[in-house]
PDB file of C-alpha atoms in Angstrom:
ATOM      1  CA  MET N   1     -42.993 142.745 -20.004  1.00 43.00           C
ATOM      2  CA  PRO N   2     -40.924 145.781 -21.070  1.00 47.00           C
ATOM      3  CA  GLY N   3     -42.916 147.998 -23.420  1.00 46.00           C
ATOM      4  CA  GLY N   4     -45.476 145.219 -23.789  1.00 56.00           C
ATOM      5  CA  LYS N   5     -48.377 147.521 -24.625  1.00 65.00           C
ATOM      6  CA  ASP N   6     -46.382 149.510 -27.160  1.00 88.00           C
ATOM      7  CA  VAL N   7     -44.493 146.798 -29.046  1.00 94.00           C
ATOM      8  CA  VAL N   8     -46.392 145.668 -32.135  1.00 97.00           C
ATOM      9  CA  ILE N   9     -45.723 143.015 -34.768  1.00 98.00           C
ATOM     10  CA  ARG N  10     -46.036 143.740 -38.478  1.00 98.00           C
ATOM     11  CA  PRO N  11     -45.165 141.870 -41.667  1.00 98.00           C
ATOM     12  CA  VAL N  12     -42.061 143.124 -43.452  1.00 98.00           C
ATOM     13  CA  ALA N  13     -43.379 144.608 -46.698  1.00 97.00           C
ATOM     14  CA  ASP N  14     -41.321 145.737 -49.678  1.00 96.00           C
ATOM     15  CA  GLU N  15     -41.312 149.305 -48.404  1.00 98.00           C
ATOM     16  CA  ASP N  16     -39.872 148.115 -45.047  1.00 98.00           C
ATOM     17  CA  VAL N  17     -36.809 146.401 -46.503  1.00 98.00           C
ATOM     18  CA  GLY N  18     -34.576 149.457 -46.161  1.00 98.00           C
ATOM     19  CA  ARG N  19     -35.189 150.017 -42.460  1.00 98.00           C
ATOM     20  CA  VAL N  20     -35.037 146.309 -41.693  1.00 98.00           C
ATOM     21  CA  ALA N  21     -31.695 146.144 -43.516  1.00 98.00           C
ATOM     22  CA  ASP N  22     -30.448 149.095 -41.484  1.00 98.00           C
ATOM     23  CA  TYR N  23     -31.514 147.349 -38.271  1.00 98.00           C
ATOM     24  CA  LEU N  24     -29.846 144.046 -39.181  1.00 98.00           C
ATOM     25  CA  HIS N  25     -26.639 145.859 -40.137  1.00 98.00           C
ATOM     26  CA  ARG N  26     -26.542 147.560 -36.740  1.00 97.00           C
ATOM     27  CA  ALA N  27     -27.890 144.788 -34.529  1.00 97.00           C
ATOM     28  CA  LEU N  28     -26.969 141.462 -36.130  1.00 96.00           C
ATOM     29  CA  ASN N  29     -24.091 141.562 -38.624  1.00 96.00           C
ATOM     30  CA  PRO N  30     -22.264 144.840 -39.359  1.00 96.00           C
ATOM     31  CA  ARG N  31     -19.947 143.036 -41.805  1.00 95.00           C
ATOM     32  CA  LEU N  32     -22.818 143.315 -44.289  1.00 97.00           C
ATOM     33  CA  ASP N  33     -23.530 146.919 -45.171  1.00 97.00           C
ATOM     34  CA  VAL N  34     -27.104 148.168 -45.404  1.00 98.00           C
ATOM     35  CA  GLU N  35     -27.227 147.775 -49.187  1.00 98.00           C
ATOM     36  CA  ALA N  36     -26.043 144.162 -48.971  1.00 97.00           C
ATOM     37  CA  TRP N  37     -28.602 143.378 -46.275  1.00 98.00           C
ATOM     38  CA  ALA N  38     -31.363 144.910 -48.384  1.00 98.00           C
ATOM     39  CA  ALA N  39     -30.308 142.798 -51.378  1.00 97.00           C
ATOM     40  CA  ALA N  40     -30.103 139.671 -49.214  1.00 97.00           C
ATOM     41  CA  ILE N  41     -33.579 140.127 -47.738  1.00 97.00           C
ATOM     42  CA  VAL N  42     -35.233 140.114 -51.167  1.00 96.00           C
ATOM     43  CA  PRO N  43     -34.686 136.667 -52.733  1.00 95.00           C
ATOM     44  CA  SER N  44     -33.494 136.258 -56.291  1.00 95.00           C
ATOM     45  CA  TRP N  45     -36.318 133.939 -57.357  1.00 95.00           C
ATOM     46  CA  VAL N  46     -39.796 135.050 -58.451  1.00 87.00           C
ATOM     47  CA  GLY N  47     -43.039 134.434 -56.593  1.00 75.00           C
ATOM     48  CA  ALA N  48     -41.250 134.639 -53.285  1.00 68.00           C
ATOM     49  CA  GLY N  49     -44.185 135.053 -50.884  1.00 89.00           C
ATOM     50  CA  PRO N  50     -46.544 137.415 -49.042  1.00 94.00           C
ATOM     51  CA  ASN N  51     -43.865 139.253 -47.028  1.00 97.00           C
ATOM     52  CA  HIS N  52     -40.185 139.197 -46.058  1.00 97.00           C
ATOM     53  CA  GLY N  53     -40.864 138.008 -42.524  1.00 98.00           C
ATOM     54  CA  PHE N  54     -42.108 139.904 -39.477  1.00 98.00           C
ATOM     55  CA  MET N  55     -40.756 142.759 -37.380  1.00 98.00           C
ATOM     56  CA  LEU N  56     -41.219 144.181 -33.899  1.00 98.00           C
ATOM     57  CA  LEU N  57     -41.917 147.911 -33.785  1.00 98.00           C
ATOM     58  CA  LEU N  58     -41.761 150.291 -30.856  1.00 97.00           C
ATOM     59  CA  ALA N  59     -43.043 153.755 -31.725  1.00 95.00           C
ATOM     60  CA  ASN N  60     -42.553 152.775 -35.381  1.00 94.00           C
ATOM     61  CA  ARG N  61     -38.883 151.954 -34.698  1.00 97.00           C
ATOM     62  CA  VAL N  62     -37.615 148.446 -35.552  1.00 98.00           C
ATOM     63  CA  VAL N  63     -36.544 146.603 -32.384  1.00 98.00           C
ATOM     64  CA  GLY N  64     -36.656 143.035 -33.704  1.00 98.00           C
ATOM     65  CA  VAL N  65     -36.844 141.089 -36.970  1.00 98.00           C
ATOM     66  CA  ASN N  66     -37.407 137.557 -38.146  1.00 98.00           C
ATOM     67  CA  VAL N  67     -36.660 137.421 -41.889  1.00 98.00           C
ATOM     68  CA  ALA N  68     -38.384 134.751 -43.986  1.00 98.00           C
ATOM     69  CA  TYR N  69     -37.904 133.288 -47.465  1.00 98.00           C
ATOM     70  CA  TYR N  70     -40.775 131.622 -49.329  1.00 97.00           C
ATOM     71  CA  ALA N  71     -40.676 129.245 -52.265  1.00 96.00           C
ATOM     72  CA  THR N  72     -43.138 126.930 -53.968  1.00 95.00           C
ATOM     73  CA  ARG N  73     -41.569 123.548 -54.656  1.00 93.00           C
ATOM     74  CA  GLU N  74     -42.583 120.232 -56.185  1.00 91.00           C
ATOM     75  CA  VAL N  75     -42.237 117.516 -53.528  1.00 90.00           C
ATOM     76  CA  ALA N  76     -43.176 113.875 -54.213  1.00 86.00           C
ATOM     77  CA  GLY N  77     -45.423 114.970 -57.058  1.00 88.00           C
ATOM     78  CA  GLU N  78     -47.235 117.628 -55.031  1.00 92.00           C
ATOM     79  CA  THR N  79     -46.832 121.390 -54.815  1.00 93.00           C
ATOM     80  CA  ARG N  80     -45.748 122.658 -51.395  1.00 94.00           C
ATOM     81  CA  THR N  81     -44.954 126.177 -50.241  1.00 96.00           C
ATOM     82  CA  PHE N  82     -41.989 126.433 -47.889  1.00 97.00           C
ATOM     83  CA  CYS N  83     -41.164 129.230 -45.482  1.00 97.00           C
ATOM     84  CA  ASN N  84     -37.540 129.359 -44.391  1.00 97.00           C
ATOM     85  CA  VAL N  85     -37.368 131.036 -40.976  1.00 97.00           C
ATOM     86  CA  ALA N  86     -34.178 133.043 -41.267  1.00 95.00           C
ATOM     87  CA  ALA N  87     -32.267 135.903 -39.625  1.00 93.00           C
ATOM     88  CA  LEU N  88     -33.695 136.399 -36.135  1.00 96.00           C
ATOM     89  CA  CYS N  89     -32.641 139.352 -34.007  1.00 96.00           C
ATOM     90  CA  VAL N  90     -34.404 141.129 -31.131  1.00 97.00           C
ATOM     91  CA  ASP N  91     -33.060 143.982 -29.011  1.00 97.00           C
ATOM     92  CA  GLU N  92     -32.256 142.928 -25.460  1.00 95.00           C
ATOM     93  CA  PRO N  93     -35.031 144.962 -23.736  1.00 95.00           C
ATOM     94  CA  HIS N  94     -37.624 143.254 -25.937  1.00 96.00           C
ATOM     95  CA  ARG N  95     -36.385 139.629 -25.962  1.00 93.00           C
ATOM     96  CA  LEU N  96     -39.568 138.467 -24.208  1.00 94.00           C
ATOM     97  CA  HIS N  97     -41.382 139.195 -27.488  1.00 96.00           C
ATOM     98  CA  THR N  98     -39.235 136.744 -29.451  1.00 95.00           C
ATOM     99  CA  VAL N  99     -41.765 133.911 -29.244  1.00 95.00           C
ATOM    100  CA  ARG N 100     -44.547 136.255 -30.395  1.00 95.00           C
ATOM    101  CA  LEU N 101     -42.401 137.239 -33.349  1.00 96.00           C
ATOM    102  CA  ILE N 102     -41.706 133.656 -34.397  1.00 96.00           C
ATOM    103  CA  ARG N 103     -45.317 132.617 -33.906  1.00 96.00           C
ATOM    104  CA  ALA N 104     -46.446 135.406 -36.213  1.00 97.00           C
ATOM    105  CA  LEU N 105     -44.551 133.573 -38.950  1.00 96.00           C
ATOM    106  CA  LEU N 106     -45.737 130.131 -37.930  1.00 97.00           C
ATOM    107  CA  ARG N 107     -49.419 131.142 -37.813  1.00 97.00           C
ATOM    108  CA  GLN N 108     -49.431 131.647 -41.567  1.00 97.00           C
ATOM    109  CA  PRO N 109     -51.485 128.777 -43.035  1.00 95.00           C
ATOM    110  CA  GLY N 110     -50.545 126.295 -45.738  1.00 94.00           C
ATOM    111  CA  LEU N 111     -46.772 126.429 -45.250  1.00 96.00           C
ATOM    112  CA  GLU N 112     -43.970 123.981 -44.503  1.00 97.00           C
ATOM    113  CA  PHE N 113     -41.341 125.596 -42.272  1.00 98.00           C
ATOM    114  CA  THR N 114     -37.574 125.212 -42.116  1.00 98.00           C
ATOM    115  CA  ASP N 115     -34.874 126.793 -39.967  1.00 97.00           C
ATOM    116  CA  PHE N 116     -31.328 126.154 -41.160  1.00 96.00           C
ATOM    117  CA  SER N 117     -29.332 128.408 -38.820  1.00 92.00           C
ATOM    118  CA  PRO N 118     -30.797 128.389 -35.294  1.00 92.00           C
ATOM    119  CA  SER N 119     -28.266 129.292 -32.634  1.00 85.00           C
ATOM    120  CA  GLY N 120     -28.066 129.004 -28.882  1.00 82.00           C
ATOM    121  CA  ASN N 121     -31.403 128.732 -27.120  1.00 86.00           C
ATOM    122  CA  VAL N 122     -33.295 129.153 -30.420  1.00 91.00           C
ATOM    123  CA  VAL N 123     -32.737 125.431 -31.061  1.00 92.00           C
ATOM    124  CA  GLU N 124     -34.714 124.452 -27.961  1.00 93.00           C
ATOM    125  CA  LEU N 125     -37.309 127.119 -28.715  1.00 94.00           C
ATOM    126  CA  ASP N 126     -37.765 125.637 -32.186  1.00 95.00           C
ATOM    127  CA  ARG N 127     -38.288 122.211 -30.628  1.00 95.00           C
ATOM    128  CA  ARG N 128     -41.002 123.571 -28.348  1.00 95.00           C
ATOM    129  CA  LEU N 129     -42.687 125.161 -31.358  1.00 96.00           C
ATOM    130  CA  GLY N 130     -42.848 121.848 -33.210  1.00 96.00           C
ATOM    131  CA  PHE N 131     -39.641 121.772 -35.251  1.00 96.00           C
ATOM    132  CA  ARG N 132     -37.628 118.579 -35.481  1.00 95.00           C
ATOM    133  CA  PRO N 133     -33.948 118.256 -36.422  1.00 94.00           C
ATOM    134  CA  LEU N 134     -32.952 116.882 -39.802  1.00 94.00           C
ATOM    135  CA  GLU N 135     -30.759 113.813 -39.386  1.00 86.00           C
ATOM    136  CA  HIS N 136     -27.325 114.157 -40.924  1.00 81.00           C
ATOM    137  CA  ARG N 137     -23.630 113.517 -40.457  1.00 87.00           C
ATOM    138  CA  THR N 138     -21.223 116.353 -41.120  1.00 91.00           C
ATOM    139  CA  TRP N 139     -17.618 116.183 -42.275  1.00 91.00           C
ATOM    140  CA  LEU N 140     -14.877 118.794 -42.339  1.00 92.00           C
ATOM    141  CA  VAL N 141     -12.697 118.057 -45.342  1.00 91.00           C
ATOM    142  CA  ALA N 142      -9.318 119.607 -46.170  1.00 90.00           C
ATOM    143  CA  ASN N 143      -9.412 120.985 -49.705  1.00 92.00           C
ATOM    144  CA  LEU N 144      -6.344 119.255 -51.080  1.00 88.00           C
ATOM    145  CA  PRO N 145      -6.556 118.926 -54.872  1.00 81.00           C
ATOM    146  CA  THR N 146      -5.953 115.527 -56.410  1.00 82.00           C
ATOM    147  CA  PRO N 147      -5.736 114.649 -60.107  1.00 78.00           C
ATOM    148  CA  THR N 148      -9.170 113.885 -61.579  1.00 81.00           C
ATOM    149  CA  ARG N 149      -8.838 112.777 -65.165  1.00 85.00           C
ATOM    150  CA  GLY N 150     -11.535 113.503 -67.679  1.00 91.00           C
ATOM    151  CA  THR N 151     -13.417 116.001 -65.486  1.00 94.00           C
ATOM    152  CA  ARG N 152     -13.901 119.695 -66.183  1.00 95.00           C
ATOM    153  CA  VAL N 153     -14.977 122.275 -63.610  1.00 97.00           C
ATOM    154  CA  VAL N 154     -17.175 124.907 -65.248  1.00 98.00           C
ATOM    155  CA  THR N 155     -17.832 128.181 -63.440  1.00 97.00           C
ATOM    156  CA  GLU N 156     -18.697 130.687 -66.185  1.00 98.00           C
ATOM    157  CA  PRO N 157     -22.419 131.502 -65.695  1.00 98.00           C
ATOM    158  CA  ASP N 158     -23.480 131.436 -69.346  1.00 98.00           C
ATOM    159  CA  GLU N 159     -21.731 128.113 -69.924  1.00 98.00           C
ATOM    160  CA  ILE N 160     -23.367 126.701 -66.787  1.00 98.00           C
ATOM    161  CA  ALA N 161     -26.748 127.773 -68.177  1.00 98.00           C
ATOM    162  CA  ARG N 162     -26.005 126.002 -71.474  1.00 98.00           C
ATOM    163  CA  LEU N 163     -25.015 122.786 -69.722  1.00 98.00           C
ATOM    164  CA  LEU N 164     -27.972 122.470 -67.361  1.00 98.00           C
ATOM    165  CA  VAL N 165     -31.479 121.334 -68.252  1.00 97.00           C
ATOM    166  CA  GLY N 166     -34.772 120.829 -66.468  1.00 97.00           C
ATOM    167  CA  THR N 167     -34.853 121.306 -62.713  1.00 96.00           C
ATOM    168  CA  ASP N 168     -31.117 121.962 -62.495  1.00 97.00           C
ATOM    169  CA  ARG N 169     -31.432 124.811 -64.994  1.00 98.00           C
ATOM    170  CA  GLN N 170     -34.354 126.280 -63.034  1.00 97.00           C
ATOM    171  CA  HIS N 171     -32.425 126.081 -59.753  1.00 98.00           C
ATOM    172  CA  PHE N 172     -29.491 127.845 -61.379  1.00 98.00           C
ATOM    173  CA  GLU N 173     -31.569 130.650 -62.883  1.00 98.00           C
ATOM    174  CA  ASP N 174     -33.402 131.137 -59.569  1.00 97.00           C
ATOM    175  CA  HIS N 175     -30.115 131.410 -57.651  1.00 98.00           C
ATOM    176  CA  ARG N 176     -27.878 132.982 -60.281  1.00 97.00           C
ATOM    177  CA  ARG N 177     -28.013 136.353 -58.512  1.00 96.00           C
ATOM    178  CA  ALA N 178     -28.392 135.081 -54.937  1.00 97.00           C
ATOM    179  CA  LEU N 179     -25.696 136.799 -52.881  1.00 97.00           C
ATOM    180  CA  ALA N 180     -24.462 133.759 -50.961  1.00 98.00           C
ATOM    181  CA  ALA N 181     -24.746 131.101 -53.688  1.00 98.00           C
ATOM    182  CA  HIS N 182     -21.686 130.062 -55.699  1.00 98.00           C
ATOM    183  CA  HIS N 183     -22.075 127.704 -58.628  1.00 98.00           C
ATOM    184  CA  LEU N 184     -20.047 125.164 -60.546  1.00 98.00           C
ATOM    185  CA  VAL N 185     -20.721 122.243 -62.841  1.00 98.00           C
ATOM    186  CA  LEU N 186     -18.617 119.096 -63.053  1.00 98.00           C
ATOM    187  CA  VAL N 187     -18.535 117.676 -66.569  1.00 97.00           C
ATOM    188  CA  ARG N 188     -17.364 114.162 -67.374  1.00 96.00           C
ATOM    189  CA  GLY N 189     -18.345 112.861 -70.777  1.00 95.00           C
ATOM    190  CA  ALA N 190     -22.131 113.164 -71.036  1.00 95.00           C
ATOM    191  CA  ARG N 191     -22.589 113.473 -67.258  1.00 96.00           C
ATOM    192  CA  THR N 192     -22.938 116.731 -65.389  1.00 98.00           C
ATOM    193  CA  CYS N 193     -23.135 117.514 -61.683  1.00 98.00           C
ATOM    194  CA  TYR N 194     -24.474 120.900 -60.605  1.00 98.00           C
ATOM    195  CA  VAL N 195     -22.957 122.068 -57.308  1.00 98.00           C
ATOM    196  CA  VAL N 196     -24.027 125.021 -55.164  1.00 98.00           C
ATOM    197  CA  TYR N 197     -21.882 126.129 -52.244  1.00 98.00           C
ATOM    198  CA  ARG N 198     -21.502 129.105 -49.931  1.00 98.00           C
ATOM    199  CA  ARG N 199     -18.511 130.660 -48.207  1.00 97.00           C
ATOM    200  CA  ASP N 200     -18.603 130.444 -44.420  1.00 95.00           C
ATOM    201  CA  ARG N 201     -16.718 131.690 -41.391  1.00 91.00           C
ATOM    202  CA  ARG N 202     -15.557 129.622 -38.468  1.00 86.00           C
ATOM    203  CA  LYS N 203     -14.053 131.462 -35.479  1.00 83.00           C
ATOM    204  CA  GLY N 204     -14.163 134.614 -37.596  1.00 86.00           C
ATOM    205  CA  LEU N 205     -12.088 133.145 -40.431  1.00 90.00           C
ATOM    206  CA  PRO N 206     -13.685 133.181 -43.918  1.00 92.00           C
ATOM    207  CA  LEU N 207     -11.787 130.071 -45.007  1.00 95.00           C
ATOM    208  CA  PHE N 208     -14.545 127.504 -45.463  1.00 96.00           C
ATOM    209  CA  ALA N 209     -16.970 126.358 -48.143  1.00 97.00           C
ATOM    210  CA  THR N 210     -20.262 124.699 -47.249  1.00 96.00           C
ATOM    211  CA  ILE N 211     -21.700 122.443 -49.946  1.00 97.00           C
ATOM    212  CA  LEU N 212     -25.437 123.150 -50.230  1.00 97.00           C
ATOM    213  CA  HIS N 213     -26.549 121.179 -53.278  1.00 98.00           C
ATOM    214  CA  VAL N 214     -25.214 118.335 -55.405  1.00 97.00           C
ATOM    215  CA  SER N 215     -27.219 117.003 -58.348  1.00 97.00           C
ATOM    216  CA  ASP N 216     -25.168 113.829 -59.040  1.00 96.00           C
ATOM    217  CA  ALA N 217     -23.705 112.397 -55.838  1.00 93.00           C
ATOM    218  CA  GLY N 218     -21.766 109.685 -57.667  1.00 93.00           C
ATOM    219  CA  LEU N 219     -19.953 112.089 -59.981  1.00 95.00           C
ATOM    220  CA  PHE N 220     -19.359 114.518 -57.108  1.00 94.00           C
ATOM    221  CA  ARG N 221     -17.809 111.764 -55.008  1.00 91.00           C
ATOM    222  CA  SER N 222     -15.483 110.521 -57.739  1.00 91.00           C
ATOM    223  CA  ALA N 223     -14.481 114.042 -58.824  1.00 92.00           C
ATOM    224  CA  TYR N 224     -14.126 115.621 -55.403  1.00 91.00           C
ATOM    225  CA  GLY N 225     -10.421 116.244 -55.960  1.00 91.00           C
ATOM    226  CA  ALA N 226     -11.310 118.664 -58.749  1.00 94.00           C
ATOM    227  CA  VAL N 227     -13.863 120.406 -56.523  1.00 95.00           C
ATOM    228  CA  ALA N 228     -11.296 120.682 -53.726  1.00 93.00           C
ATOM    229  CA  GLY N 229      -8.761 122.249 -56.070  1.00 94.00           C
ATOM    230  CA  HIS N 230     -11.288 124.779 -57.323  1.00 95.00           C
ATOM    231  CA  LEU N 231     -12.317 125.781 -53.799  1.00 97.00           C
ATOM    232  CA  LEU N 232      -8.731 126.017 -52.556  1.00 96.00           C
ATOM    233  CA  ARG N 233      -7.814 128.375 -55.391  1.00 95.00           C
ATOM    234  CA  ARG N 234     -10.660 130.590 -54.211  1.00 95.00           C
ATOM    235  CA  GLY N 235      -9.436 130.707 -50.639  1.00 96.00           C
ATOM    236  CA  ALA N 236     -11.458 127.910 -49.028  1.00 97.00           C
ATOM    237  CA  VAL N 237      -8.978 125.686 -47.184  1.00 96.00           C
ATOM    238  CA  ALA N 238     -11.667 123.229 -46.071  1.00 94.00           C
ATOM    239  CA  SER N 239     -15.216 122.220 -46.948  1.00 94.00           C
ATOM    240  CA  ILE N 240     -18.182 121.336 -44.783  1.00 94.00           C
ATOM    241  CA  LEU N 241     -20.073 118.379 -46.223  1.00 93.00           C
ATOM    242  CA  GLU N 242     -23.342 116.943 -44.930  1.00 92.00           C
ATOM    243  CA  SER N 243     -24.475 113.410 -45.664  1.00 89.00           C
ATOM    244  CA  ARG N 244     -27.893 114.812 -46.613  1.00 90.00           C
ATOM    245  CA  VAL N 245     -26.277 116.734 -49.488  1.00 93.00           C
ATOM    246  CA  ALA N 246     -23.606 114.303 -50.645  1.00 87.00           C
ATOM    247  CA  ASP N 247     -23.073 111.044 -48.822  1.00 73.00           C
ATOM    248  CA  VAL N 248     -19.308 111.111 -49.037  1.00 71.00           C
ATOM    249  CA  SER N 249     -16.581 111.066 -46.400  1.00 66.00           C
ATOM    250  CA  PRO N 250     -13.333 111.723 -48.248  1.00 63.00           C
ATOM    251  CA  PRO N 251     -10.149 110.196 -46.795  1.00 67.00           C
ATOM    252  CA  LEU N 252      -9.034 113.534 -45.383  1.00 66.00           C
ATOM    253  CA  GLY N 253     -12.401 114.261 -43.786  1.00 78.00           C
ATOM    254  CA  ARG N 254     -13.156 114.139 -40.083  1.00 86.00           C
ATOM    255  CA  PRO N 255     -16.471 114.370 -38.224  1.00 86.00           C
ATOM    256  CA  PHE N 256     -17.528 117.962 -37.649  1.00 86.00           C
ATOM    257  CA  HIS N 257     -19.802 118.685 -34.701  1.00 78.00           C
ATOM    258  CA  GLN N 258     -19.883 122.479 -34.754  1.00 74.00           C
ATOM    259  CA  ASN N 259     -22.453 122.885 -37.508  1.00 78.00           C
ATOM    260  CA  ARG N 260     -25.735 124.461 -36.493  1.00 83.00           C
ATOM    261  CA  PRO N 261     -28.727 122.087 -36.528  1.00 89.00           C
ATOM    262  CA  LYS N 262     -31.065 122.135 -39.501  1.00 94.00           C
ATOM    263  CA  MET N 263     -34.739 121.906 -38.520  1.00 96.00           C
ATOM    264  CA  VAL N 264     -38.126 121.409 -40.176  1.00 97.00           C
ATOM    265  CA  LYS N 265     -41.730 121.814 -39.058  1.00 97.00           C
ATOM    266  CA  SER N 266     -44.073 119.891 -41.354  1.00 95.00           C
ATOM    267  CA  SER N 267     -46.429 116.941 -41.134  1.00 90.00           C
ATOM    268  CA  ALA N 268     -46.647 116.591 -44.895  1.00 90.00           C
ATOM    269  CA  VAL N 269     -43.021 116.605 -46.075  1.00 93.00           C
ATOM    270  CA  ASP N 270     -40.492 113.848 -45.464  1.00 91.00           C
ATOM    271  CA  GLU N 271     -37.150 115.212 -44.272  1.00 90.00           C
ATOM    272  CA  ARG N 272     -35.453 113.506 -47.238  1.00 89.00           C
ATOM    273  CA  ASP N 273     -37.317 115.956 -49.480  1.00 92.00           C
ATOM    274  CA  VAL N 274     -35.958 119.042 -47.694  1.00 95.00           C
ATOM    275  CA  ASP N 275     -32.976 120.756 -49.288  1.00 96.00           C
ATOM    276  CA  TYR N 276     -31.045 123.960 -48.620  1.00 97.00           C
ATOM    277  CA  LEU N 277     -31.901 125.885 -51.764  1.00 97.00           C
ATOM    278  CA  TYR N 278     -34.401 128.776 -51.640  1.00 97.00           C
ATOM    279  CA  SER N 279     -33.294 129.713 -48.161  1.00 97.00           C
ATOM    280  CA  GLU N 280     -31.154 132.034 -46.056  1.00 97.00           C
ATOM    281  CA  LEU N 281     -28.171 129.809 -46.836  1.00 98.00           C
ATOM    282  CA  THR N 282     -28.210 130.917 -50.478  1.00 98.00           C
ATOM    283  CA  CYS N 283     -29.238 134.527 -49.817  1.00 97.00           C
ATOM    284  CA  VAL N 284     -27.262 135.864 -46.848  1.00 97.00           C
ATOM    285  CA  PRO N 285     -23.434 135.903 -47.053  1.00 95.00           C
ATOM    286  CA  TRP N 286     -22.161 135.733 -43.476  1.00 83.00           C
TER     287      TRP N 286
END
């Protein structure tokens, strides 16, 4: 095992964020500068967890990272702490330490684990480590605006805050400054629908919006033409919709099979209670 005796695993503490960000900029995604990576690693919500993941060090030099995001959530009337296993990158000479790195995260007690962006052989590795895929259908939908009478699309942050109450308001405040989260509220009469989406690339083209959260599926479905128009005006020619988020297959949608699997490792949480907030998907703009 290359450098086996010298490679050590350490939690990513606050004081490590800068060098981890520098490593991820160089080794994983140079489109994000070091400052953006540093901001993305530290989540926008409070009480985020004991660390920011784990790192591999060789002679005190970062040679691998597995970022993590923590959040305490209310699920079926009980409090659960989730750990979202996020950006994973290990230098080629040290890839044999990847499992050790992931297991350092998974050995932490009292957590429910998710992985929303595994790629390549990480999917099978997750399976071997006890993750299971979340069942969903995915649609790619052309963002062609259609008239939607009586519906407003609100995007101004202070007005969004005034419109939302309860859990929706808390989700918004927690993600208001998250780098990858974009927000809008559909308003029709007394009904509101809070929508969170992110911008995504496919084949290197930043032309897509992925819908991450919908608070009123019925209003979202009936007002999707207004959502499509809003997204198109902001450069998203198509949206990626999952049945787990909004069970809707608009007429111009077609099945989309290129989405990365979403996975969970928990014996206590039903997959229907897993959502995509408080995760890499809201924090890291790809």
